[in-house]
Amino acid sequence: MIIRKRMKPLILRKYEILRTRLKRDFTGFQQIEREYGKYLKGYMGEVKVDYYLQFLEPMSTILQDVCLKVDGTSVQLDNIIISQHAIYIVEVKNYSGTIIFDTALNQFIRDDSRKETGFSHPIAQTELQKLKLQNWLHHHGFANIPIYTFIAISEPSTVIKVLGDTEPIAKVAVHGERIPHIILNIEKQLEHTNKFMHQKIGHAIARKCIDFDKEIIKEHGIKREDIMNGVKCTNCNMLGMKRIPKSWQCPKCNHKDQRAHYQTINEYLFLFPWITNKECKNFLQVDSRHMVSKTLKNANLTYDPTHKRWMAIRK
């Protein structure tokens, strides 16, 4: 059973909003586009592998896109599969071309036919994830559970090569479609070992999951004046819907939407931690203080009376 389903990552949603709001003359605009492309590609790869992992539902508890706090730091895991006998961490990588595991030099390289590029070693990454998850489980009363780690290559056309000893790599780095078969084979080998309450463990993890986040505005040195104002059309995404009686209308496609301003306020609060009535009025590009005040009160936000500002309710 899948008890935590994959949603579009918070950071990807932030980049989606930012790239439509950021002024094109911003110095780091191309870097924003690259970061957006990286997160989008990763998410698409994870979704591809989800298709194969769903076949393990009858015998396991599955959590997708997990982020836990462990000893003051966070650990992200693309997939956790919990059976009666073990826990399986499945980390997804969406690489094109050829990937090379050099076991002699302990290097991981991607060859896209134009150049070779070195990356952080995914096996070292999953081993660290395993250690952090073990610590988390021990702290919450789930000790001595076997944990297996895998690297799922999402693109079937990606060529996997190994320089040196192939056996340790072949056990953990495979195309996503093979993961269920490998896990089922391990389960057969463990069928006479201790059994665990996989649903209980899964729900304990789910209750503690958080959304992985980072301040991309601060990271890229973006200022408020770099962000374009205006209500976004909910049909064509153009900025600058016009206020008409009891609704909004897009000057480009003529689409009307009574609640378009709520989406725009939500976008603002994805990028910035809070909004004031004055800033909301400026962002929506309206003159009515009464309309802005009423909108913010009805927008399912938290009000901070000390600083007279509104904040999103987030997990």
PDB file of C-alpha atoms in Angstrom:
ATOM      1  CA  MET A   1       0.000   0.000   0.000  1.00  0.00           C
ATOM      2  CA  ILE A   2       1.272   3.475  -0.840  1.00  0.00           C
ATOM      3  CA  ILE A   3       0.659   5.607   2.259  1.00  0.00           C
ATOM      4  CA  ARG A   4       2.652   8.657   1.120  1.00  0.00           C
ATOM      5  CA  LYS A   5       2.228   9.496  -2.550  1.00  0.00           C
ATOM      6  CA  ARG A   6       4.602  11.599  -4.562  1.00  0.00           C
ATOM      7  CA  MET A   7       3.607  15.178  -5.100  1.00  0.00           C
ATOM      8  CA  LYS A   8       5.421  17.788  -7.151  1.00  0.00           C
ATOM      9  CA  PRO A   9       8.338  18.837  -4.892  1.00  0.00           C
ATOM     10  CA  LEU A  10       8.030  22.141  -3.069  1.00  0.00           C
ATOM     11  CA  ILE A  11      11.268  23.470  -4.557  1.00  0.00           C
ATOM     12  CA  LEU A  12      10.165  22.582  -8.094  1.00  0.00           C
ATOM     13  CA  ARG A  13       6.897  24.445  -7.517  1.00  0.00           C
ATOM     14  CA  LYS A  14       8.885  27.443  -6.304  1.00  0.00           C
ATOM     15  CA  TYR A  15      11.041  27.443  -9.437  1.00  0.00           C
ATOM     16  CA  GLU A  16       7.949  27.112 -11.636  1.00  0.00           C
ATOM     17  CA  ILE A  17       6.523  30.246 -10.063  1.00  0.00           C
ATOM     18  CA  LEU A  18       9.823  32.118 -10.022  1.00  0.00           C
ATOM     19  CA  ARG A  19      10.576  31.638 -13.708  1.00  0.00           C
ATOM     20  CA  THR A  20       7.198  33.158 -14.653  1.00  0.00           C
ATOM     21  CA  ARG A  21       7.597  36.073 -12.240  1.00  0.00           C
ATOM     22  CA  LEU A  22      11.276  36.940 -12.537  1.00  0.00           C
ATOM     23  CA  LYS A  23      12.176  39.879 -14.757  1.00  0.00           C
ATOM     24  CA  ARG A  24      14.030  38.677 -17.835  1.00  0.00           C
ATOM     25  CA  ASP A  25      16.879  41.152 -17.344  1.00  0.00           C
ATOM     26  CA  PHE A  26      17.781  39.587 -13.997  1.00  0.00           C
ATOM     27  CA  THR A  27      21.465  38.639 -14.149  1.00  0.00           C
ATOM     28  CA  GLY A  28      20.956  35.062 -12.974  1.00  0.00           C
ATOM     29  CA  PHE A  29      17.893  34.250 -15.060  1.00  0.00           C
ATOM     30  CA  GLN A  30      19.647  31.499 -17.040  1.00  0.00           C
ATOM     31  CA  GLN A  31      20.824  29.895 -13.807  1.00  0.00           C
ATOM     32  CA  ILE A  32      17.218  29.839 -12.608  1.00  0.00           C
ATOM     33  CA  GLU A  33      16.242  28.073 -15.835  1.00  0.00           C
ATOM     34  CA  ARG A  34      18.984  25.468 -15.332  1.00  0.00           C
ATOM     35  CA  GLU A  35      17.948  24.804 -11.740  1.00  0.00           C
ATOM     36  CA  TYR A  36      14.330  24.471 -12.807  1.00  0.00           C
ATOM     37  CA  GLY A  37      15.327  22.008 -15.537  1.00  0.00           C
ATOM     38  CA  LYS A  38      17.369  19.956 -13.075  1.00  0.00           C
ATOM     39  CA  TYR A  39      14.543  19.616 -10.565  1.00  0.00           C
ATOM     40  CA  LEU A  40      11.979  18.919 -13.280  1.00  0.00           C
ATOM     41  CA  LYS A  41      14.125  16.173 -14.801  1.00  0.00           C
ATOM     42  CA  GLY A  42      14.625  14.569 -11.408  1.00  0.00           C
ATOM     43  CA  TYR A  43      10.905  14.614 -10.672  1.00  0.00           C
ATOM     44  CA  MET A  44      10.034  13.111 -14.067  1.00  0.00           C
ATOM     45  CA  GLY A  45      12.523  10.306 -13.451  1.00  0.00           C
ATOM     46  CA  GLU A  46      10.989   9.575 -10.058  1.00  0.00           C
ATOM     47  CA  VAL A  47       7.514   9.376 -11.583  1.00  0.00           C
ATOM     48  CA  LYS A  48       8.765   6.873 -14.183  1.00  0.00           C
ATOM     49  CA  VAL A  49      10.173   4.589 -11.497  1.00  0.00           C
ATOM     50  CA  ASP A  50       6.966   4.916  -9.439  1.00  0.00           C
ATOM     51  CA  TYR A  51       5.205   2.964 -12.181  1.00  0.00           C
ATOM     52  CA  TYR A  52       7.392  -0.093 -11.539  1.00  0.00           C
ATOM     53  CA  LEU A  53       7.458   0.156  -7.747  1.00  0.00           C
ATOM     54  CA  GLN A  54       3.669   0.176  -7.522  1.00  0.00           C
ATOM     55  CA  PHE A  55       3.710  -3.554  -8.298  1.00  0.00           C
ATOM     56  CA  LEU A  56       5.197  -4.095  -4.823  1.00  0.00           C
ATOM     57  CA  GLU A  57       2.097  -2.630  -3.134  1.00  0.00           C
ATOM     58  CA  PRO A  58       0.452  -5.978  -2.226  1.00  0.00           C
ATOM     59  CA  MET A  59       3.403  -7.103  -0.092  1.00  0.00           C
ATOM     60  CA  SER A  60       4.689  -3.842   1.351  1.00  0.00           C
ATOM     61  CA  THR A  61       4.114  -0.345   2.660  1.00  0.00           C
ATOM     62  CA  ILE A  62       5.491   2.315   0.313  1.00  0.00           C
ATOM     63  CA  LEU A  63       6.400   5.921   1.027  1.00  0.00           C
ATOM     64  CA  GLN A  64       7.442   8.285  -1.760  1.00  0.00           C
ATOM     65  CA  ASP A  65       9.389  11.519  -1.438  1.00  0.00           C
ATOM     66  CA  VAL A  66      10.377  11.199   2.219  1.00  0.00           C
ATOM     67  CA  CYS A  67      12.231  13.852   4.198  1.00  0.00           C
ATOM     68  CA  LEU A  68      13.014  13.289   7.879  1.00  0.00           C
ATOM     69  CA  LYS A  69      14.862  15.209  10.553  1.00  0.00           C
ATOM     70  CA  VAL A  70      17.720  13.116  11.941  1.00  0.00           C
ATOM     71  CA  ASP A  71      20.055  14.437  14.648  1.00  0.00           C
ATOM     72  CA  GLY A  72      19.504  18.047  13.635  1.00  0.00           C
ATOM     73  CA  THR A  73      19.922  17.447   9.900  1.00  0.00           C
ATOM     74  CA  SER A  74      17.525  16.250   7.223  1.00  0.00           C
ATOM     75  CA  VAL A  75      17.633  13.140   5.068  1.00  0.00           C
ATOM     76  CA  GLN A  76      15.789  12.889   1.749  1.00  0.00           C
ATOM     77  CA  LEU A  77      14.759   9.557   0.307  1.00  0.00           C
ATOM     78  CA  ASP A  78      13.000   9.123  -3.038  1.00  0.00           C
ATOM     79  CA  ASN A  79      11.327   5.862  -1.998  1.00  0.00           C
ATOM     80  CA  ILE A  80      11.079   3.723   1.116  1.00  0.00           C
ATOM     81  CA  ILE A  81       9.595   0.257   0.671  1.00  0.00           C
ATOM     82  CA  ILE A  82       8.871  -1.625   3.896  1.00  0.00           C
ATOM     83  CA  SER A  83       8.090  -5.340   3.825  1.00  0.00           C
ATOM     84  CA  GLN A  84       7.599  -7.863   6.621  1.00  0.00           C
ATOM     85  CA  HIS A  85      11.292  -8.664   6.497  1.00  0.00           C
ATOM     86  CA  ALA A  86      13.258  -5.563   5.466  1.00  0.00           C
ATOM     87  CA  ILE A  87      13.328  -1.947   4.381  1.00  0.00           C
ATOM     88  CA  TYR A  88      14.406  -0.971   0.870  1.00  0.00           C
ATOM     89  CA  ILE A  89      15.673   2.499  -0.032  1.00  0.00           C
ATOM     90  CA  VAL A  90      15.295   3.211  -3.751  1.00  0.00           C
ATOM     91  CA  GLU A  91      17.058   6.364  -4.919  1.00  0.00           C
ATOM     92  CA  VAL A  92      16.199   7.464  -8.471  1.00  0.00           C
ATOM     93  CA  LYS A  93      18.658   8.942 -10.973  1.00  0.00           C
ATOM     94  CA  ASN A  94      17.563  10.363 -14.308  1.00  0.00           C
ATOM     95  CA  TYR A  95      20.684  10.373 -16.485  1.00  0.00           C
ATOM     96  CA  SER A  96      20.898  10.318 -20.262  1.00  0.00           C
ATOM     97  CA  GLY A  97      23.694   8.812 -22.335  1.00  0.00           C
ATOM     98  CA  THR A  98      26.165   6.570 -20.507  1.00  0.00           C
ATOM     99  CA  ILE A  99      26.963   6.458 -16.805  1.00  0.00           C
ATOM    100  CA  ILE A 100      30.222   4.965 -15.596  1.00  0.00           C
ATOM    101  CA  PHE A 101      31.049   3.557 -12.165  1.00  0.00           C
ATOM    102  CA  ASP A 102      34.824   3.498 -11.706  1.00  0.00           C
ATOM    103  CA  THR A 103      35.378   1.135  -8.769  1.00  0.00           C
ATOM    104  CA  ALA A 104      39.157   1.517  -8.807  1.00  0.00           C
ATOM    105  CA  LEU A 105      39.097   5.304  -8.390  1.00  0.00           C
ATOM    106  CA  ASN A 106      35.688   5.387  -6.674  1.00  0.00           C
ATOM    107  CA  GLN A 107      34.329   7.834  -9.259  1.00  0.00           C
ATOM    108  CA  PHE A 108      30.958   8.278 -10.901  1.00  0.00           C
ATOM    109  CA  ILE A 109      30.941   9.766 -14.419  1.00  0.00           C
ATOM    110  CA  ARG A 110      28.326  10.622 -17.020  1.00  0.00           C
ATOM    111  CA  ASP A 111      29.227  10.595 -20.705  1.00  0.00           C
ATOM    112  CA  ASP A 112      26.634  12.385 -22.858  1.00  0.00           C
ATOM    113  CA  SER A 113      28.690  11.909 -26.072  1.00  0.00           C
ATOM    114  CA  ARG A 114      29.939  15.518 -25.873  1.00  0.00           C
ATOM    115  CA  LYS A 115      31.900  15.412 -22.649  1.00  0.00           C
ATOM    116  CA  GLU A 116      32.454  13.415 -19.495  1.00  0.00           C
ATOM    117  CA  THR A 117      31.201  14.944 -16.248  1.00  0.00           C
ATOM    118  CA  GLY A 118      31.898  13.788 -12.720  1.00  0.00           C
ATOM    119  CA  PHE A 119      29.094  13.647 -10.137  1.00  0.00           C
ATOM    120  CA  SER A 120      28.770  12.829  -6.454  1.00  0.00           C
ATOM    121  CA  HIS A 121      28.881   9.076  -6.077  1.00  0.00           C
ATOM    122  CA  PRO A 122      25.278   7.798  -5.767  1.00  0.00           C
ATOM    123  CA  ILE A 123      26.302   4.695  -3.822  1.00  0.00           C
ATOM    124  CA  ALA A 124      27.984   6.836  -1.162  1.00  0.00           C
ATOM    125  CA  GLN A 125      24.787   8.892  -1.065  1.00  0.00           C
ATOM    126  CA  THR A 126      22.548   5.880  -0.463  1.00  0.00           C
ATOM    127  CA  GLU A 127      24.895   4.494   2.185  1.00  0.00           C
ATOM    128  CA  LEU A 128      24.642   7.774   4.081  1.00  0.00           C
ATOM    129  CA  GLN A 129      20.852   7.684   3.687  1.00  0.00           C
ATOM    130  CA  LYS A 130      20.849   4.160   5.094  1.00  0.00           C
ATOM    131  CA  LEU A 131      22.873   5.223   8.129  1.00  0.00           C
ATOM    132  CA  LYS A 132      20.613   8.193   8.846  1.00  0.00           C
ATOM    133  CA  LEU A 133      17.459   6.100   8.442  1.00  0.00           C
ATOM    134  CA  GLN A 134      18.892   3.459  10.808  1.00  0.00           C
ATOM    135  CA  ASN A 135      19.521   6.182  13.395  1.00  0.00           C
ATOM    136  CA  TRP A 136      15.986   7.516  12.958  1.00  0.00           C
ATOM    137  CA  LEU A 137      14.442   4.048  13.292  1.00  0.00           C
ATOM    138  CA  HIS A 138      16.519   3.243  16.384  1.00  0.00           C
ATOM    139  CA  HIS A 139      15.492   6.547  18.002  1.00  0.00           C
ATOM    140  CA  HIS A 140      11.813   5.718  17.386  1.00  0.00           C
ATOM    141  CA  GLY A 141      11.977   2.163  18.691  1.00  0.00           C
ATOM    142  CA  PHE A 142      12.457   0.237  15.441  1.00  0.00           C
ATOM    143  CA  ALA A 143      15.905  -1.307  15.765  1.00  0.00           C
ATOM    144  CA  ASN A 144      17.667  -4.160  13.945  1.00  0.00           C
ATOM    145  CA  ILE A 145      15.666  -4.009  10.735  1.00  0.00           C
ATOM    146  CA  PRO A 146      17.674  -4.998   7.629  1.00  0.00           C
ATOM    147  CA  ILE A 147      17.979  -2.123   5.138  1.00  0.00           C
ATOM    148  CA  TYR A 148      18.884  -2.588   1.466  1.00  0.00           C
ATOM    149  CA  THR A 149      19.734   0.289  -0.840  1.00  0.00           C
ATOM    150  CA  PHE A 150      19.268   0.589  -4.610  1.00  0.00           C
ATOM    151  CA  ILE A 151      19.938   3.146  -7.306  1.00  0.00           C
ATOM    152  CA  ALA A 152      17.179   3.054  -9.907  1.00  0.00           C
ATOM    153  CA  ILE A 153      18.164   4.454 -13.315  1.00  0.00           C
ATOM    154  CA  SER A 154      14.880   5.835 -14.626  1.00  0.00           C
ATOM    155  CA  GLU A 155      15.668   6.018 -18.348  1.00  0.00           C
ATOM    156  CA  PRO A 156      15.777   2.559 -19.987  1.00  0.00           C
ATOM    157  CA  SER A 157      18.045   3.881 -22.768  1.00  0.00           C
ATOM    158  CA  THR A 158      20.757   4.928 -20.290  1.00  0.00           C
ATOM    159  CA  VAL A 159      23.801   2.664 -20.609  1.00  0.00           C
ATOM    160  CA  ILE A 160      25.364   1.535 -17.322  1.00  0.00           C
ATOM    161  CA  LYS A 161      29.086   0.742 -17.446  1.00  0.00           C
ATOM    162  CA  VAL A 162      31.494  -0.369 -14.742  1.00  0.00           C
ATOM    163  CA  LEU A 163      35.261   0.060 -14.751  1.00  0.00           C
ATOM    164  CA  GLY A 164      36.689  -2.522 -12.378  1.00  0.00           C
ATOM    165  CA  ASP A 165      34.754  -4.886 -10.144  1.00  0.00           C
ATOM    166  CA  THR A 166      31.208  -5.135 -11.547  1.00  0.00           C
ATOM    167  CA  GLU A 167      29.607  -7.306  -8.846  1.00  0.00           C
ATOM    168  CA  PRO A 168      29.086  -4.695  -6.072  1.00  0.00           C
ATOM    169  CA  ILE A 169      27.696  -2.196  -8.596  1.00  0.00           C
ATOM    170  CA  ALA A 170      25.402  -4.698 -10.322  1.00  0.00           C
ATOM    171  CA  LYS A 171      23.755  -5.500  -6.976  1.00  0.00           C
ATOM    172  CA  VAL A 172      22.569  -1.957  -6.352  1.00  0.00           C
ATOM    173  CA  ALA A 173      22.563   0.136  -9.568  1.00  0.00           C
ATOM    174  CA  VAL A 174      20.005  -1.090 -12.125  1.00  0.00           C
ATOM    175  CA  HIS A 175      17.294   0.215 -14.400  1.00  0.00           C
ATOM    176  CA  GLY A 176      14.077   0.997 -12.544  1.00  0.00           C
ATOM    177  CA  GLU A 177      12.036  -1.776 -14.143  1.00  0.00           C
ATOM    178  CA  ARG A 178      14.299  -4.406 -12.518  1.00  0.00           C
ATOM    179  CA  ILE A 179      13.924  -3.176  -8.937  1.00  0.00           C
ATOM    180  CA  PRO A 180      10.684  -5.079  -8.113  1.00  0.00           C
ATOM    181  CA  HIS A 181      12.166  -8.394  -9.298  1.00  0.00           C
ATOM    182  CA  ILE A 182      15.313  -7.899  -7.219  1.00  0.00           C
ATOM    183  CA  ILE A 183      13.314  -7.017  -4.109  1.00  0.00           C
ATOM    184  CA  LEU A 184      11.031 -10.028  -4.545  1.00  0.00           C
ATOM    185  CA  ASN A 185      14.079 -12.300  -4.819  1.00  0.00           C
ATOM    186  CA  ILE A 186      15.499 -10.870  -1.594  1.00  0.00           C
ATOM    187  CA  GLU A 187      12.127 -11.386   0.077  1.00  0.00           C
ATOM    188  CA  LYS A 188      12.219 -15.075  -0.831  1.00  0.00           C
ATOM    189  CA  GLN A 189      15.624 -15.377   0.827  1.00  0.00           C
ATOM    190  CA  LEU A 190      14.292 -13.673   3.974  1.00  0.00           C
ATOM    191  CA  GLU A 191      10.962 -15.497   4.247  1.00  0.00           C
ATOM    192  CA  HIS A 192      12.058 -17.489   7.325  1.00  0.00           C
ATOM    193  CA  THR A 193      13.523 -14.492   9.198  1.00  0.00           C
ATOM    194  CA  ASN A 194      11.826 -12.230  11.746  1.00  0.00           C
ATOM    195  CA  LYS A 195       8.714 -10.422  10.603  1.00  0.00           C
ATOM    196  CA  PHE A 196       8.040  -6.734  11.191  1.00  0.00           C
ATOM    197  CA  MET A 197       4.824  -4.742  11.300  1.00  0.00           C
ATOM    198  CA  HIS A 198       5.543  -2.834   8.104  1.00  0.00           C
ATOM    199  CA  GLN A 199       2.334  -0.783   8.272  1.00  0.00           C
ATOM    200  CA  LYS A 200       3.195   0.464  11.774  1.00  0.00           C
ATOM    201  CA  ILE A 201       6.710   1.464  10.718  1.00  0.00           C
ATOM    202  CA  GLY A 202       5.413   3.144   7.572  1.00  0.00           C
ATOM    203  CA  HIS A 203       2.830   5.234   9.400  1.00  0.00           C
ATOM    204  CA  ALA A 204       5.421   6.243  12.023  1.00  0.00           C
ATOM    205  CA  ILE A 205       7.658   7.552   9.238  1.00  0.00           C
ATOM    206  CA  ALA A 206       4.753   9.242   7.428  1.00  0.00           C
ATOM    207  CA  ARG A 207       3.764  11.173  10.559  1.00  0.00           C
ATOM    208  CA  LYS A 208       7.248  12.684  10.806  1.00  0.00           C
ATOM    209  CA  CYS A 209       7.710  13.516   7.116  1.00  0.00           C
ATOM    210  CA  ILE A 210       8.347  17.137   6.165  1.00  0.00           C
ATOM    211  CA  ASP A 211       8.678  18.923   2.830  1.00  0.00           C
ATOM    212  CA  PHE A 212      12.292  19.494   1.864  1.00  0.00           C
ATOM    213  CA  ASP A 213      12.710  23.201   1.315  1.00  0.00           C
ATOM    214  CA  LYS A 214      15.296  25.910   0.757  1.00  0.00           C
ATOM    215  CA  GLU A 215      15.187  29.669   0.318  1.00  0.00           C
ATOM    216  CA  ILE A 216      15.729  29.983  -3.418  1.00  0.00           C
ATOM    217  CA  ILE A 217      15.119  33.749  -3.358  1.00  0.00           C
ATOM    218  CA  LYS A 218      18.000  34.234  -0.944  1.00  0.00           C
ATOM    219  CA  GLU A 219      20.159  31.601  -2.648  1.00  0.00           C
ATOM    220  CA  HIS A 220      19.986  33.390  -6.013  1.00  0.00           C
ATOM    221  CA  GLY A 221      20.276  36.903  -4.591  1.00  0.00           C
ATOM    222  CA  ILE A 222      16.832  37.938  -5.830  1.00  0.00           C
ATOM    223  CA  LYS A 223      15.282  41.159  -4.534  1.00  0.00           C
ATOM    224  CA  ARG A 224      11.594  41.998  -4.339  1.00  0.00           C
ATOM    225  CA  GLU A 225      11.946  44.504  -7.202  1.00  0.00           C
ATOM    226  CA  ASP A 226      13.158  41.652  -9.443  1.00  0.00           C
ATOM    227  CA  ILE A 227       9.723  40.009  -9.175  1.00  0.00           C
ATOM    228  CA  MET A 228       6.931  41.115 -11.508  1.00  0.00           C
ATOM    229  CA  ASN A 229       3.545  42.105 -10.085  1.00  0.00           C
ATOM    230  CA  GLY A 230       0.130  41.232 -11.444  1.00  0.00           C
ATOM    231  CA  VAL A 231      -2.613  38.627 -11.174  1.00  0.00           C
ATOM    232  CA  LYS A 232      -1.751  35.591 -13.278  1.00  0.00           C
ATOM    233  CA  CYS A 233      -4.301  34.273 -15.742  1.00  0.00           C
ATOM    234  CA  THR A 234      -5.433  30.804 -14.693  1.00  0.00           C
ATOM    235  CA  ASN A 235      -5.873  29.867 -18.356  1.00  0.00           C
ATOM    236  CA  CYS A 236      -2.864  31.212 -20.297  1.00  0.00           C
ATOM    237  CA  ASN A 237      -0.541  32.220 -17.388  1.00  0.00           C
ATOM    238  CA  MET A 238      -0.145  35.797 -18.602  1.00  0.00           C
ATOM    239  CA  LEU A 239       0.461  38.346 -15.843  1.00  0.00           C
ATOM    240  CA  GLY A 240      -1.871  41.324 -15.613  1.00  0.00           C
ATOM    241  CA  MET A 241      -5.471  40.161 -15.342  1.00  0.00           C
ATOM    242  CA  LYS A 242      -7.762  43.166 -14.985  1.00  0.00           C
ATOM    243  CA  ARG A 243     -10.209  43.625 -12.150  1.00  0.00           C
ATOM    244  CA  ILE A 244     -13.804  43.698 -13.361  1.00  0.00           C
ATOM    245  CA  PRO A 245     -17.005  43.592 -11.280  1.00  0.00           C
ATOM    246  CA  LYS A 246     -16.807  40.495  -9.026  1.00  0.00           C
ATOM    247  CA  SER A 247     -14.144  38.839 -11.182  1.00  0.00           C
ATOM    248  CA  TRP A 248     -10.855  39.083 -13.118  1.00  0.00           C
ATOM    249  CA  GLN A 249     -10.404  39.086 -16.888  1.00  0.00           C
ATOM    250  CA  CYS A 250      -7.308  38.339 -18.951  1.00  0.00           C
ATOM    251  CA  PRO A 251      -6.605  40.977 -21.628  1.00  0.00           C
ATOM    252  CA  LYS A 252      -4.903  38.323 -23.770  1.00  0.00           C
ATOM    253  CA  CYS A 253      -7.331  35.387 -23.851  1.00  0.00           C
ATOM    254  CA  ASN A 254     -10.395  37.021 -22.220  1.00  0.00           C
ATOM    255  CA  HIS A 255     -10.582  34.243 -19.637  1.00  0.00           C
ATOM    256  CA  LYS A 256     -12.552  35.204 -16.507  1.00  0.00           C
ATOM    257  CA  ASP A 257     -11.913  33.851 -13.024  1.00  0.00           C
ATOM    258  CA  GLN A 258     -13.455  35.102  -9.771  1.00  0.00           C
ATOM    259  CA  ARG A 259     -10.683  33.543  -7.649  1.00  0.00           C
ATOM    260  CA  ALA A 260      -7.569  34.225  -9.731  1.00  0.00           C
ATOM    261  CA  HIS A 261      -6.198  36.613  -7.091  1.00  0.00           C
ATOM    262  CA  TYR A 262      -6.042  33.805  -4.527  1.00  0.00           C
ATOM    263  CA  GLN A 263      -3.645  31.870  -6.757  1.00  0.00           C
ATOM    264  CA  THR A 264      -1.503  34.982  -7.138  1.00  0.00           C
ATOM    265  CA  ILE A 265      -1.308  35.505  -3.359  1.00  0.00           C
ATOM    266  CA  ASN A 266      -0.379  31.839  -2.965  1.00  0.00           C
ATOM    267  CA  GLU A 267       2.435  32.299  -5.485  1.00  0.00           C
ATOM    268  CA  TYR A 268       3.763  35.274  -3.550  1.00  0.00           C
ATOM    269  CA  LEU A 269       3.862  33.213  -0.349  1.00  0.00           C
ATOM    270  CA  PHE A 270       5.769  30.438  -2.085  1.00  0.00           C
ATOM    271  CA  LEU A 271       8.530  32.954  -2.770  1.00  0.00           C
ATOM    272  CA  PHE A 272       8.376  35.148   0.325  1.00  0.00           C
ATOM    273  CA  PRO A 273       7.590  34.196   3.941  1.00  0.00           C
ATOM    274  CA  TRP A 274       4.849  36.769   4.592  1.00  0.00           C
ATOM    275  CA  ILE A 275       2.732  39.477   2.990  1.00  0.00           C
ATOM    276  CA  THR A 276       1.192  42.697   4.300  1.00  0.00           C
ATOM    277  CA  ASN A 277      -2.027  44.349   3.144  1.00  0.00           C
ATOM    278  CA  LYS A 278       0.003  47.086   1.457  1.00  0.00           C
ATOM    279  CA  GLU A 279       2.267  44.639  -0.351  1.00  0.00           C
ATOM    280  CA  CYS A 280      -0.712  42.528  -1.411  1.00  0.00           C
ATOM    281  CA  LYS A 281      -2.378  45.597  -2.888  1.00  0.00           C
ATOM    282  CA  ASN A 282       0.824  46.354  -4.806  1.00  0.00           C
ATOM    283  CA  PHE A 283       1.270  42.760  -5.991  1.00  0.00           C
ATOM    284  CA  LEU A 284      -2.319  42.416  -7.197  1.00  0.00           C
ATOM    285  CA  GLN A 285      -2.142  45.901  -8.711  1.00  0.00           C
ATOM    286  CA  VAL A 286      -5.466  47.041  -7.307  1.00  0.00           C
ATOM    287  CA  ASP A 287      -6.602  50.238  -5.573  1.00  0.00           C
ATOM    288  CA  SER A 288      -9.156  48.864  -3.135  1.00  0.00           C
ATOM    289  CA  ARG A 289      -7.810  48.367   0.383  1.00  0.00           C
ATOM    290  CA  HIS A 290     -11.152  46.865   1.403  1.00  0.00           C
ATOM    291  CA  MET A 291     -10.959  44.176  -1.317  1.00  0.00           C
ATOM    292  CA  VAL A 292      -7.381  43.282  -0.333  1.00  0.00           C
ATOM    293  CA  SER A 293      -8.245  43.095   3.374  1.00  0.00           C
ATOM    294  CA  LYS A 294     -11.262  40.876   2.709  1.00  0.00           C
ATOM    295  CA  THR A 295      -9.259  38.649   0.361  1.00  0.00           C
ATOM    296  CA  LEU A 296      -6.451  38.052   2.863  1.00  0.00           C
ATOM    297  CA  LYS A 297      -8.955  37.219   5.615  1.00  0.00           C
ATOM    298  CA  ASN A 298     -10.566  34.611   3.335  1.00  0.00           C
ATOM    299  CA  ALA A 299      -7.307  33.144   1.988  1.00  0.00           C
ATOM    300  CA  ASN A 300      -6.727  30.532   4.729  1.00  0.00           C
ATOM    301  CA  LEU A 301      -3.653  32.333   6.072  1.00  0.00           C
ATOM    302  CA  THR A 302      -2.275  32.951   9.551  1.00  0.00           C
ATOM    303  CA  TYR A 303      -2.277  36.538  10.764  1.00  0.00           C
ATOM    304  CA  ASP A 304       0.573  37.937  12.864  1.00  0.00           C
ATOM    305  CA  PRO A 305      -0.964  40.891  14.762  1.00  0.00           C
ATOM    306  CA  THR A 306       2.385  42.016  16.169  1.00  0.00           C
ATOM    307  CA  HIS A 307       3.867  42.698  12.724  1.00  0.00           C
ATOM    308  CA  LYS A 308       0.509  43.092  10.934  1.00  0.00           C
ATOM    309  CA  ARG A 309       1.279  40.548   8.243  1.00  0.00           C
ATOM    310  CA  TRP A 310      -0.067  37.289   6.849  1.00  0.00           C
ATOM    311  CA  MET A 311       1.699  33.940   6.466  1.00  0.00           C
ATOM    312  CA  ALA A 312       0.851  30.704   4.694  1.00  0.00           C
ATOM    313  CA  ILE A 313      -0.162  27.686   6.741  1.00  0.00           C
ATOM    314  CA  ARG A 314       2.450  25.078   5.838  1.00  0.00           C
ATOM    315  CA  LYS A 315       3.523  21.766   7.297  1.00  0.00           C
TER     316      LYS A 315
END
